[in-house]
mmCIF file of C-alpha atoms and ligand atoms in Angstrom:
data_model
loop_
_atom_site.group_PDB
_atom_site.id
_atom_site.type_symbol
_atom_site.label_atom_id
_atom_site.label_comp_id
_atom_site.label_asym_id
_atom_site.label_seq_id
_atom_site.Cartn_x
_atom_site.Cartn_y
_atom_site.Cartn_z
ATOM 1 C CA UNK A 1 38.390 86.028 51.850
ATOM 2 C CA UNK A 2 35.056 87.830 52.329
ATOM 3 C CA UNK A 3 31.904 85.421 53.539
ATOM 4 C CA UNK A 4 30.107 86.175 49.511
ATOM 5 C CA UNK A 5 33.258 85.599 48.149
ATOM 6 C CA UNK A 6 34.746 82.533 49.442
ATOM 7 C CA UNK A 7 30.892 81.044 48.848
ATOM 8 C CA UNK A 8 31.225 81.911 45.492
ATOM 9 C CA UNK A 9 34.649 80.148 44.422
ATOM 10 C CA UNK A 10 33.154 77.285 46.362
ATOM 11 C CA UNK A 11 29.936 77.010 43.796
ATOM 12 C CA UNK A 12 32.377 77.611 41.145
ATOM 13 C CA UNK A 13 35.035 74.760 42.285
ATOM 14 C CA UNK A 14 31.984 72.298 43.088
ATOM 15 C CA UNK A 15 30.687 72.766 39.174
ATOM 16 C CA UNK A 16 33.963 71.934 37.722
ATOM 17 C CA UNK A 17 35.096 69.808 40.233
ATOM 18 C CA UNK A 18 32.094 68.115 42.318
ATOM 19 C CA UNK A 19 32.765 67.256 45.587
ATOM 20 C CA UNK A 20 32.768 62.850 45.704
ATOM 21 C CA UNK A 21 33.400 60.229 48.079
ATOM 22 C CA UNK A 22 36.997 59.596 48.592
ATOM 23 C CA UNK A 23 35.806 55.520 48.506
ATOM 24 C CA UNK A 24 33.956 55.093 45.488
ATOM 25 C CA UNK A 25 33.826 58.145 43.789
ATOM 26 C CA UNK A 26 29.963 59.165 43.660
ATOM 27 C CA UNK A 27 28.765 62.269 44.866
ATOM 28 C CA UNK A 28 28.307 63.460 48.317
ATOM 29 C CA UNK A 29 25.658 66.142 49.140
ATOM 30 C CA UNK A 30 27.565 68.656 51.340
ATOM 31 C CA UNK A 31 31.557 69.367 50.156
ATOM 32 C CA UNK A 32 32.522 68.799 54.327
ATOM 33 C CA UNK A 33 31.216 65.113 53.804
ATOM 34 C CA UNK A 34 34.210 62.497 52.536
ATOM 35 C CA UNK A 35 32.082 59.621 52.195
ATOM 36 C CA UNK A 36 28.911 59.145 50.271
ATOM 37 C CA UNK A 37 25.698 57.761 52.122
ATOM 38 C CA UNK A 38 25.741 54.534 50.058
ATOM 39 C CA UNK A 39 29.442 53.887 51.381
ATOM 40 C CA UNK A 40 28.706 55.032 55.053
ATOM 41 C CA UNK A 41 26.133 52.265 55.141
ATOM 42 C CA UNK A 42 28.503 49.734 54.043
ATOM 43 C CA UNK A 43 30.203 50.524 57.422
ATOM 44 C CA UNK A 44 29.752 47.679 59.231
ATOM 45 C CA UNK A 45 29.345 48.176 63.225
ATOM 46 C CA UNK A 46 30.908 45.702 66.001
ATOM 47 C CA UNK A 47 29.137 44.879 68.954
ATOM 48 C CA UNK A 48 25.695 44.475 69.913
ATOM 49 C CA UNK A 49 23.621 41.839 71.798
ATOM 50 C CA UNK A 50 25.766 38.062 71.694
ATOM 51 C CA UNK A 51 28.820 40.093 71.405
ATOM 52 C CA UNK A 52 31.466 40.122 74.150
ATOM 53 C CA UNK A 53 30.804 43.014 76.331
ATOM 54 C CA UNK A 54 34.806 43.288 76.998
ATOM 55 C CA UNK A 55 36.418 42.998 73.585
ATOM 56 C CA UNK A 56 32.845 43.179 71.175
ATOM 57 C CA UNK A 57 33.919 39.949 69.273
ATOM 58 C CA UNK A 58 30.897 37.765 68.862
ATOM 59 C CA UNK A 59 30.921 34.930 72.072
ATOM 60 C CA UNK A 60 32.266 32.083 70.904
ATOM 61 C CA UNK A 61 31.573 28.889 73.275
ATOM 62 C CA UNK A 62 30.574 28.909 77.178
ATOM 63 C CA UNK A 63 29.876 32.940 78.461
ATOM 64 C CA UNK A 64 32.512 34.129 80.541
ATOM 65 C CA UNK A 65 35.097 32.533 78.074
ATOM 66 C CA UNK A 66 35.746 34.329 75.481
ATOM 67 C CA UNK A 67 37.839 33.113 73.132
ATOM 68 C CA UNK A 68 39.805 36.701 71.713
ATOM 69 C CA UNK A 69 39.645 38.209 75.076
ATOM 70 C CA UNK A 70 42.273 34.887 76.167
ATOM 71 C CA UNK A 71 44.672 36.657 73.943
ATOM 72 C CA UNK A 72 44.470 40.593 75.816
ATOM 73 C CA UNK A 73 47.000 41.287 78.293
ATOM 74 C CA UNK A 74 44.720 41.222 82.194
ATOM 75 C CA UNK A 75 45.984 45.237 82.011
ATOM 76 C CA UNK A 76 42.993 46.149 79.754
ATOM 77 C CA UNK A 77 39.713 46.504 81.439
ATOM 78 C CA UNK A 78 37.564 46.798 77.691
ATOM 79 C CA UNK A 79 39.007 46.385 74.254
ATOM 80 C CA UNK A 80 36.405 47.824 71.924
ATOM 81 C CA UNK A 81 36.242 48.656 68.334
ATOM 82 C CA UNK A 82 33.651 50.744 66.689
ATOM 83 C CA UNK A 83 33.624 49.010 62.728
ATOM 84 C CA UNK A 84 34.560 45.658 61.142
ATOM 85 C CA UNK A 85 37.281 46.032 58.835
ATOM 86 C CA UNK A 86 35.338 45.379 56.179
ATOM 87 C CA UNK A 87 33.441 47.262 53.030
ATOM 88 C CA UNK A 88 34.887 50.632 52.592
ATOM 89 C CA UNK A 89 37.090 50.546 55.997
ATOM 90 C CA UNK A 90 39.984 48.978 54.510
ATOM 91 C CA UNK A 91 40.178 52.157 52.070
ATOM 92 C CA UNK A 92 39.492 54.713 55.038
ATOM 93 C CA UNK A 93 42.098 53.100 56.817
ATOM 94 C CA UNK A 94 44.685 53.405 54.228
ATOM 95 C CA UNK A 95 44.357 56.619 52.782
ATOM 96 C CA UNK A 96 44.414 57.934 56.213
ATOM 97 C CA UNK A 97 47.811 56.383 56.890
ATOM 98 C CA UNK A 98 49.299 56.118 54.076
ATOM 99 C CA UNK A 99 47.510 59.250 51.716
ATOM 100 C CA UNK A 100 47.858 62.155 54.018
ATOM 101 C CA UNK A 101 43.896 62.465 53.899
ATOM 102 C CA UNK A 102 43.615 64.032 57.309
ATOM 103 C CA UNK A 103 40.457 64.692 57.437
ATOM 104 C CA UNK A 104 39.217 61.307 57.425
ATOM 105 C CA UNK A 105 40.142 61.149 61.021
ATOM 106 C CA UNK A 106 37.090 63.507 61.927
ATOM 107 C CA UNK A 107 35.152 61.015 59.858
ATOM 108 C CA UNK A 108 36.576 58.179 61.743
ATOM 109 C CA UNK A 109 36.113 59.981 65.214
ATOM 110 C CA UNK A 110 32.783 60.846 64.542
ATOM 111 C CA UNK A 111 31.549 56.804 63.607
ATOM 112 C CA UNK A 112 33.508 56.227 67.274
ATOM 113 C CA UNK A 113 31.934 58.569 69.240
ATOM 114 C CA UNK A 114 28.049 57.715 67.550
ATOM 115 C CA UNK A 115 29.203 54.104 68.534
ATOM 116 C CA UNK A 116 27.194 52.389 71.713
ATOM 117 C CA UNK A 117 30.861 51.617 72.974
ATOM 118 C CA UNK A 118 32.016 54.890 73.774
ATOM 119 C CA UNK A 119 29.475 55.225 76.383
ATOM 120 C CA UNK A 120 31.608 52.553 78.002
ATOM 121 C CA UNK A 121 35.137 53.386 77.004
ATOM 122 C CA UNK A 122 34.941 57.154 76.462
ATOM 123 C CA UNK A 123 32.539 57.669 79.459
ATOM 124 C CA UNK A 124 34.592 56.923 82.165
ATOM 125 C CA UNK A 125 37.917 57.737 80.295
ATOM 126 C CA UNK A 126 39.989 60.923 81.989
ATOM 127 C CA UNK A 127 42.334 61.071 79.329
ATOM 128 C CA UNK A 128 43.131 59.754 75.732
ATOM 129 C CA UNK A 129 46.254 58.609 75.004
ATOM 130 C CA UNK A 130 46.952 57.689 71.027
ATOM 131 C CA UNK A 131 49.163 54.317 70.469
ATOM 132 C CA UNK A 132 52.323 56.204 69.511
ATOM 133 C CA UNK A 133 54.352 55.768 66.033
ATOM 134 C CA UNK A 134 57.965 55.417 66.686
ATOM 135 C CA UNK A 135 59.286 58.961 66.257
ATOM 136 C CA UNK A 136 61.387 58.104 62.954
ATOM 137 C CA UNK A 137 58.058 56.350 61.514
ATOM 138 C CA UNK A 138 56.153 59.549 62.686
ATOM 139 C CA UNK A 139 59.628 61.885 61.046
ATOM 140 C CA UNK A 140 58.819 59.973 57.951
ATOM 141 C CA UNK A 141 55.097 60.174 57.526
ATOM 142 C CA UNK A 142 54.754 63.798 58.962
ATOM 143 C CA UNK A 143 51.736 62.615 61.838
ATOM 144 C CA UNK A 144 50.635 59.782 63.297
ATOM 145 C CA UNK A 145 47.052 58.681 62.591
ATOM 146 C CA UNK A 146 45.948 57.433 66.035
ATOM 147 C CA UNK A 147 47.044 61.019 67.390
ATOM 148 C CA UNK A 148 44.826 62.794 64.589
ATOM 149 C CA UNK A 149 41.749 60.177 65.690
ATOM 150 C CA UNK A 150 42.462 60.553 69.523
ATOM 151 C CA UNK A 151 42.341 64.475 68.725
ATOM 152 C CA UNK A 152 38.961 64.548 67.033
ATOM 153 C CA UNK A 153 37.366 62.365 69.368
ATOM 154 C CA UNK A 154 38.777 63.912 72.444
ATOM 155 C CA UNK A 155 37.136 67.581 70.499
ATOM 156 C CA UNK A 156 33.810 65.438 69.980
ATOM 157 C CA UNK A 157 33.476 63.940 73.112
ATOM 158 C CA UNK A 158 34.941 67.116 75.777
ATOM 159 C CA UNK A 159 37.702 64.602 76.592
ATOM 160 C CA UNK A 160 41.556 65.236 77.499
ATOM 161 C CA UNK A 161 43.774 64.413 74.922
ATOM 162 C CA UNK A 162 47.219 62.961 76.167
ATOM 163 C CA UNK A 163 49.996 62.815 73.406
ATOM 164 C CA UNK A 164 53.121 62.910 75.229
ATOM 165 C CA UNK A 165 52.461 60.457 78.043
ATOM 166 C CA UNK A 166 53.353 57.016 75.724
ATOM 167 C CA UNK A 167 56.305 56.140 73.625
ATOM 168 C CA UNK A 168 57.466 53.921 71.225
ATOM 169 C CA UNK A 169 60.872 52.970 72.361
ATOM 170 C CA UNK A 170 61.829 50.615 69.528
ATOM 171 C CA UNK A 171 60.238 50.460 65.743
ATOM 172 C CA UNK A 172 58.532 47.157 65.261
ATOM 173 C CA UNK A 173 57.817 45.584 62.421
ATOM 174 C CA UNK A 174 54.457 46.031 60.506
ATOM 175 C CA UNK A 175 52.078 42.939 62.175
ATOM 176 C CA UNK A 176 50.082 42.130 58.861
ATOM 177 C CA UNK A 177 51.822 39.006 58.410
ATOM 178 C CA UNK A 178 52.182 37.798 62.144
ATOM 179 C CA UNK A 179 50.399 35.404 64.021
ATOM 180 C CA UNK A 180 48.943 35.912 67.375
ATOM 181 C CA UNK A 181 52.185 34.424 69.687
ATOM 182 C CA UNK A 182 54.425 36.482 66.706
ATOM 183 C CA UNK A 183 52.290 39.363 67.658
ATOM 184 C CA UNK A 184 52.801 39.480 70.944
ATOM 185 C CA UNK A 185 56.906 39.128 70.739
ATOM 186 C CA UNK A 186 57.053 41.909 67.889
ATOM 187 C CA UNK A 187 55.393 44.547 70.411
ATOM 188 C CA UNK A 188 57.000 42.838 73.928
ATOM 189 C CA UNK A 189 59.274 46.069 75.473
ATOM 190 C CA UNK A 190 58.254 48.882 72.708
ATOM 191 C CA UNK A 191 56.813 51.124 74.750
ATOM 192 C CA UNK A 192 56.993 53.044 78.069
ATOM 193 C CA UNK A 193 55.821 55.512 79.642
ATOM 194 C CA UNK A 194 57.593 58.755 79.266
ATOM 195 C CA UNK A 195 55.698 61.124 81.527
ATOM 196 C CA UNK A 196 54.406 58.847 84.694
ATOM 197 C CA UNK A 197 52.940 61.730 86.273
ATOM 198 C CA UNK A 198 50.271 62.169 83.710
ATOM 199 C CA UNK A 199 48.772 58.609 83.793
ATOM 200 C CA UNK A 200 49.250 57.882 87.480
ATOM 201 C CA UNK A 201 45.610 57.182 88.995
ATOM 202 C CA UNK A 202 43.537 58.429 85.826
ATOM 203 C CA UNK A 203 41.699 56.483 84.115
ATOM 204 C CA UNK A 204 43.381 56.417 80.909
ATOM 205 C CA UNK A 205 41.795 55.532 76.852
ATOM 206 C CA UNK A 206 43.814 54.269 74.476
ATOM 207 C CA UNK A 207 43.138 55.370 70.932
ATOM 208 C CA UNK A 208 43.826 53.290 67.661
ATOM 209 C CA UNK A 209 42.947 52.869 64.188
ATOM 210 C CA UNK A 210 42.990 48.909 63.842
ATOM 211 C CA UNK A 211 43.079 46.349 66.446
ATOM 212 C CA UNK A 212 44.004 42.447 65.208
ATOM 213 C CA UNK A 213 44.825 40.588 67.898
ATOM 214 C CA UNK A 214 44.786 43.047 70.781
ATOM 215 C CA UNK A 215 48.671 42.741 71.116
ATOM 216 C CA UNK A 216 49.568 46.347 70.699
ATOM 217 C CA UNK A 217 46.847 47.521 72.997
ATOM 218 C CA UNK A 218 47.646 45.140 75.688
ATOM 219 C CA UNK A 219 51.723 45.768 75.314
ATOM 220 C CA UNK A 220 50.542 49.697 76.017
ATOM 221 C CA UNK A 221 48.313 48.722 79.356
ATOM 222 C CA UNK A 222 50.844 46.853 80.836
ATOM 223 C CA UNK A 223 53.344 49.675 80.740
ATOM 224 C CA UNK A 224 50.182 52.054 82.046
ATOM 225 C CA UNK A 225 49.380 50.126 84.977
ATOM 226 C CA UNK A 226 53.349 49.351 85.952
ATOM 227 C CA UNK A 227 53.479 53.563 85.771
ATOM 228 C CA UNK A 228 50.274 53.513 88.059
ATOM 229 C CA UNK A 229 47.286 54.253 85.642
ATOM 230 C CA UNK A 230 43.801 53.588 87.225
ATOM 231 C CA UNK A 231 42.759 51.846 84.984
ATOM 232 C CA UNK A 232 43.140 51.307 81.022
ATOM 233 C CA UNK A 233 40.686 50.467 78.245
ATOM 234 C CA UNK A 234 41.333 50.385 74.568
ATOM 235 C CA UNK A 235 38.967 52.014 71.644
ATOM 236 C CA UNK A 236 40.131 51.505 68.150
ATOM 237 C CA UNK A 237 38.116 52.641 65.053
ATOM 238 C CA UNK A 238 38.320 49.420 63.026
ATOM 239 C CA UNK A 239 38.836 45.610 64.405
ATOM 240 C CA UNK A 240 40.237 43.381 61.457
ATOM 241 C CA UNK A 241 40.227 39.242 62.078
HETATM 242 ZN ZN1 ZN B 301 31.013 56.140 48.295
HETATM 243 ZN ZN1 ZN B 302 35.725 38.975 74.647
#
């Protein structure tokens, strides 16, 4: 459609149907933005000074004894999370996942790479490897979500993205419901590495949506450093408590 033309449908679809947030519904100044500014504000950030510089949890007790990084597996170097699962994350989460609303993901990938963590995860990060879905989970949803995240953020950052290196060997069930130690079992032996020779010696990024307890990220380093990654960090967009 001609450059006049395509503007032109655009103003008409906007005065029938305005473009509005996907959260809440009120109206966003440019059609390319999903979220209005009132909503994007709500976004709360992790991290920051008296925040654990390995998994950005506030530091609870002594320094150097962090209580959530007891629970990561000794395979992840950082475990860092760019937005409390709180306000209108919940929402973004979901209707990426379960809605089909791709875009989101460049939404998502863009709070990540504005985050102060992705200096330190990002930065030194040779390739980005999405948490895979297993395949029948992917089959039945059409994409996985951490892929479309680890795409925009490897486009936004100049990184490497790396979708065929991981695998989900068994399906597991959903952890909403699990405790930490339940956690941990649920994810024990469901992944490997399918493609050693494209994690051996790089320094690898693991990409995520939500991170609870760590479990899933820490299952996925250990499998990276038995196939002879350099090293393995973990950046998800939300971390829920
Ligand atoms: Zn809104
Ligand atoms: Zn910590």
């Amino acid at each position: 459609m001609p450059g006049a033309l395509k503007a032109a449908a655009e103003a008409l679809t906007d005065f029938f149907y305005p473009p509005a947030c996907v959260c809440c519904s009120g109206s966003v100044e440019h059609r390319e933005e999903l979220l209005c500014r009132s909503c994007l504000e709500k976004v709360a950030p992790l991290g920051g000074p008296g925040h654990c510089p390995r998994c950005g949890m506030p530091v609870q007790g002594t320094e150097g004894a962090c209580t959530f990084c007891k629970g990561l597996g000794s395979g992840l170097e950082t475990a860092l999370s760019a937005a409390w699962f709180l306000g209108p994350v919940p929402d973004l989460v979901h209707l990426l996942k379960y809605q089909g609303m791709h875009r989101l993901a460049l939404t998502m990938a863009r709070l990540m790479a504005r985050h102060p963590a992705a200096d330190s995860v990002i930065g030194p990060a040779e390739i980005l490897v999405p948490v895979p879905l297993y395949f029948w989970r992917e089959l039945r949803r059409g994409y996985n979500q951490s892929e479309r995240i680890a795409a925009a953020l490897a486009g936004a950052c100049g990184k490497r993205l790396e979708t065929g290196a991981l695998a989900r060997v068994r399906n597991t069930r959903t952890q909403t419901r699990l405790s930490a130690v339940q956690r941990r079992s649920n994810v024990a032996g469901a992944f490997r590495v399918a493609r050693p020779q494209a994690v051996q010696g790089r320094s690898v990024c693991l990409i995520d949506d939500v991170m609870t307890t760590g479990a899933t990220a820490s299952a996925c380093a250990a499998v990276l450093k038995e196939n002879g990654a350099g090293s393995v960090a973990a950046y998800t967009f939300a971390r829920a408590q």
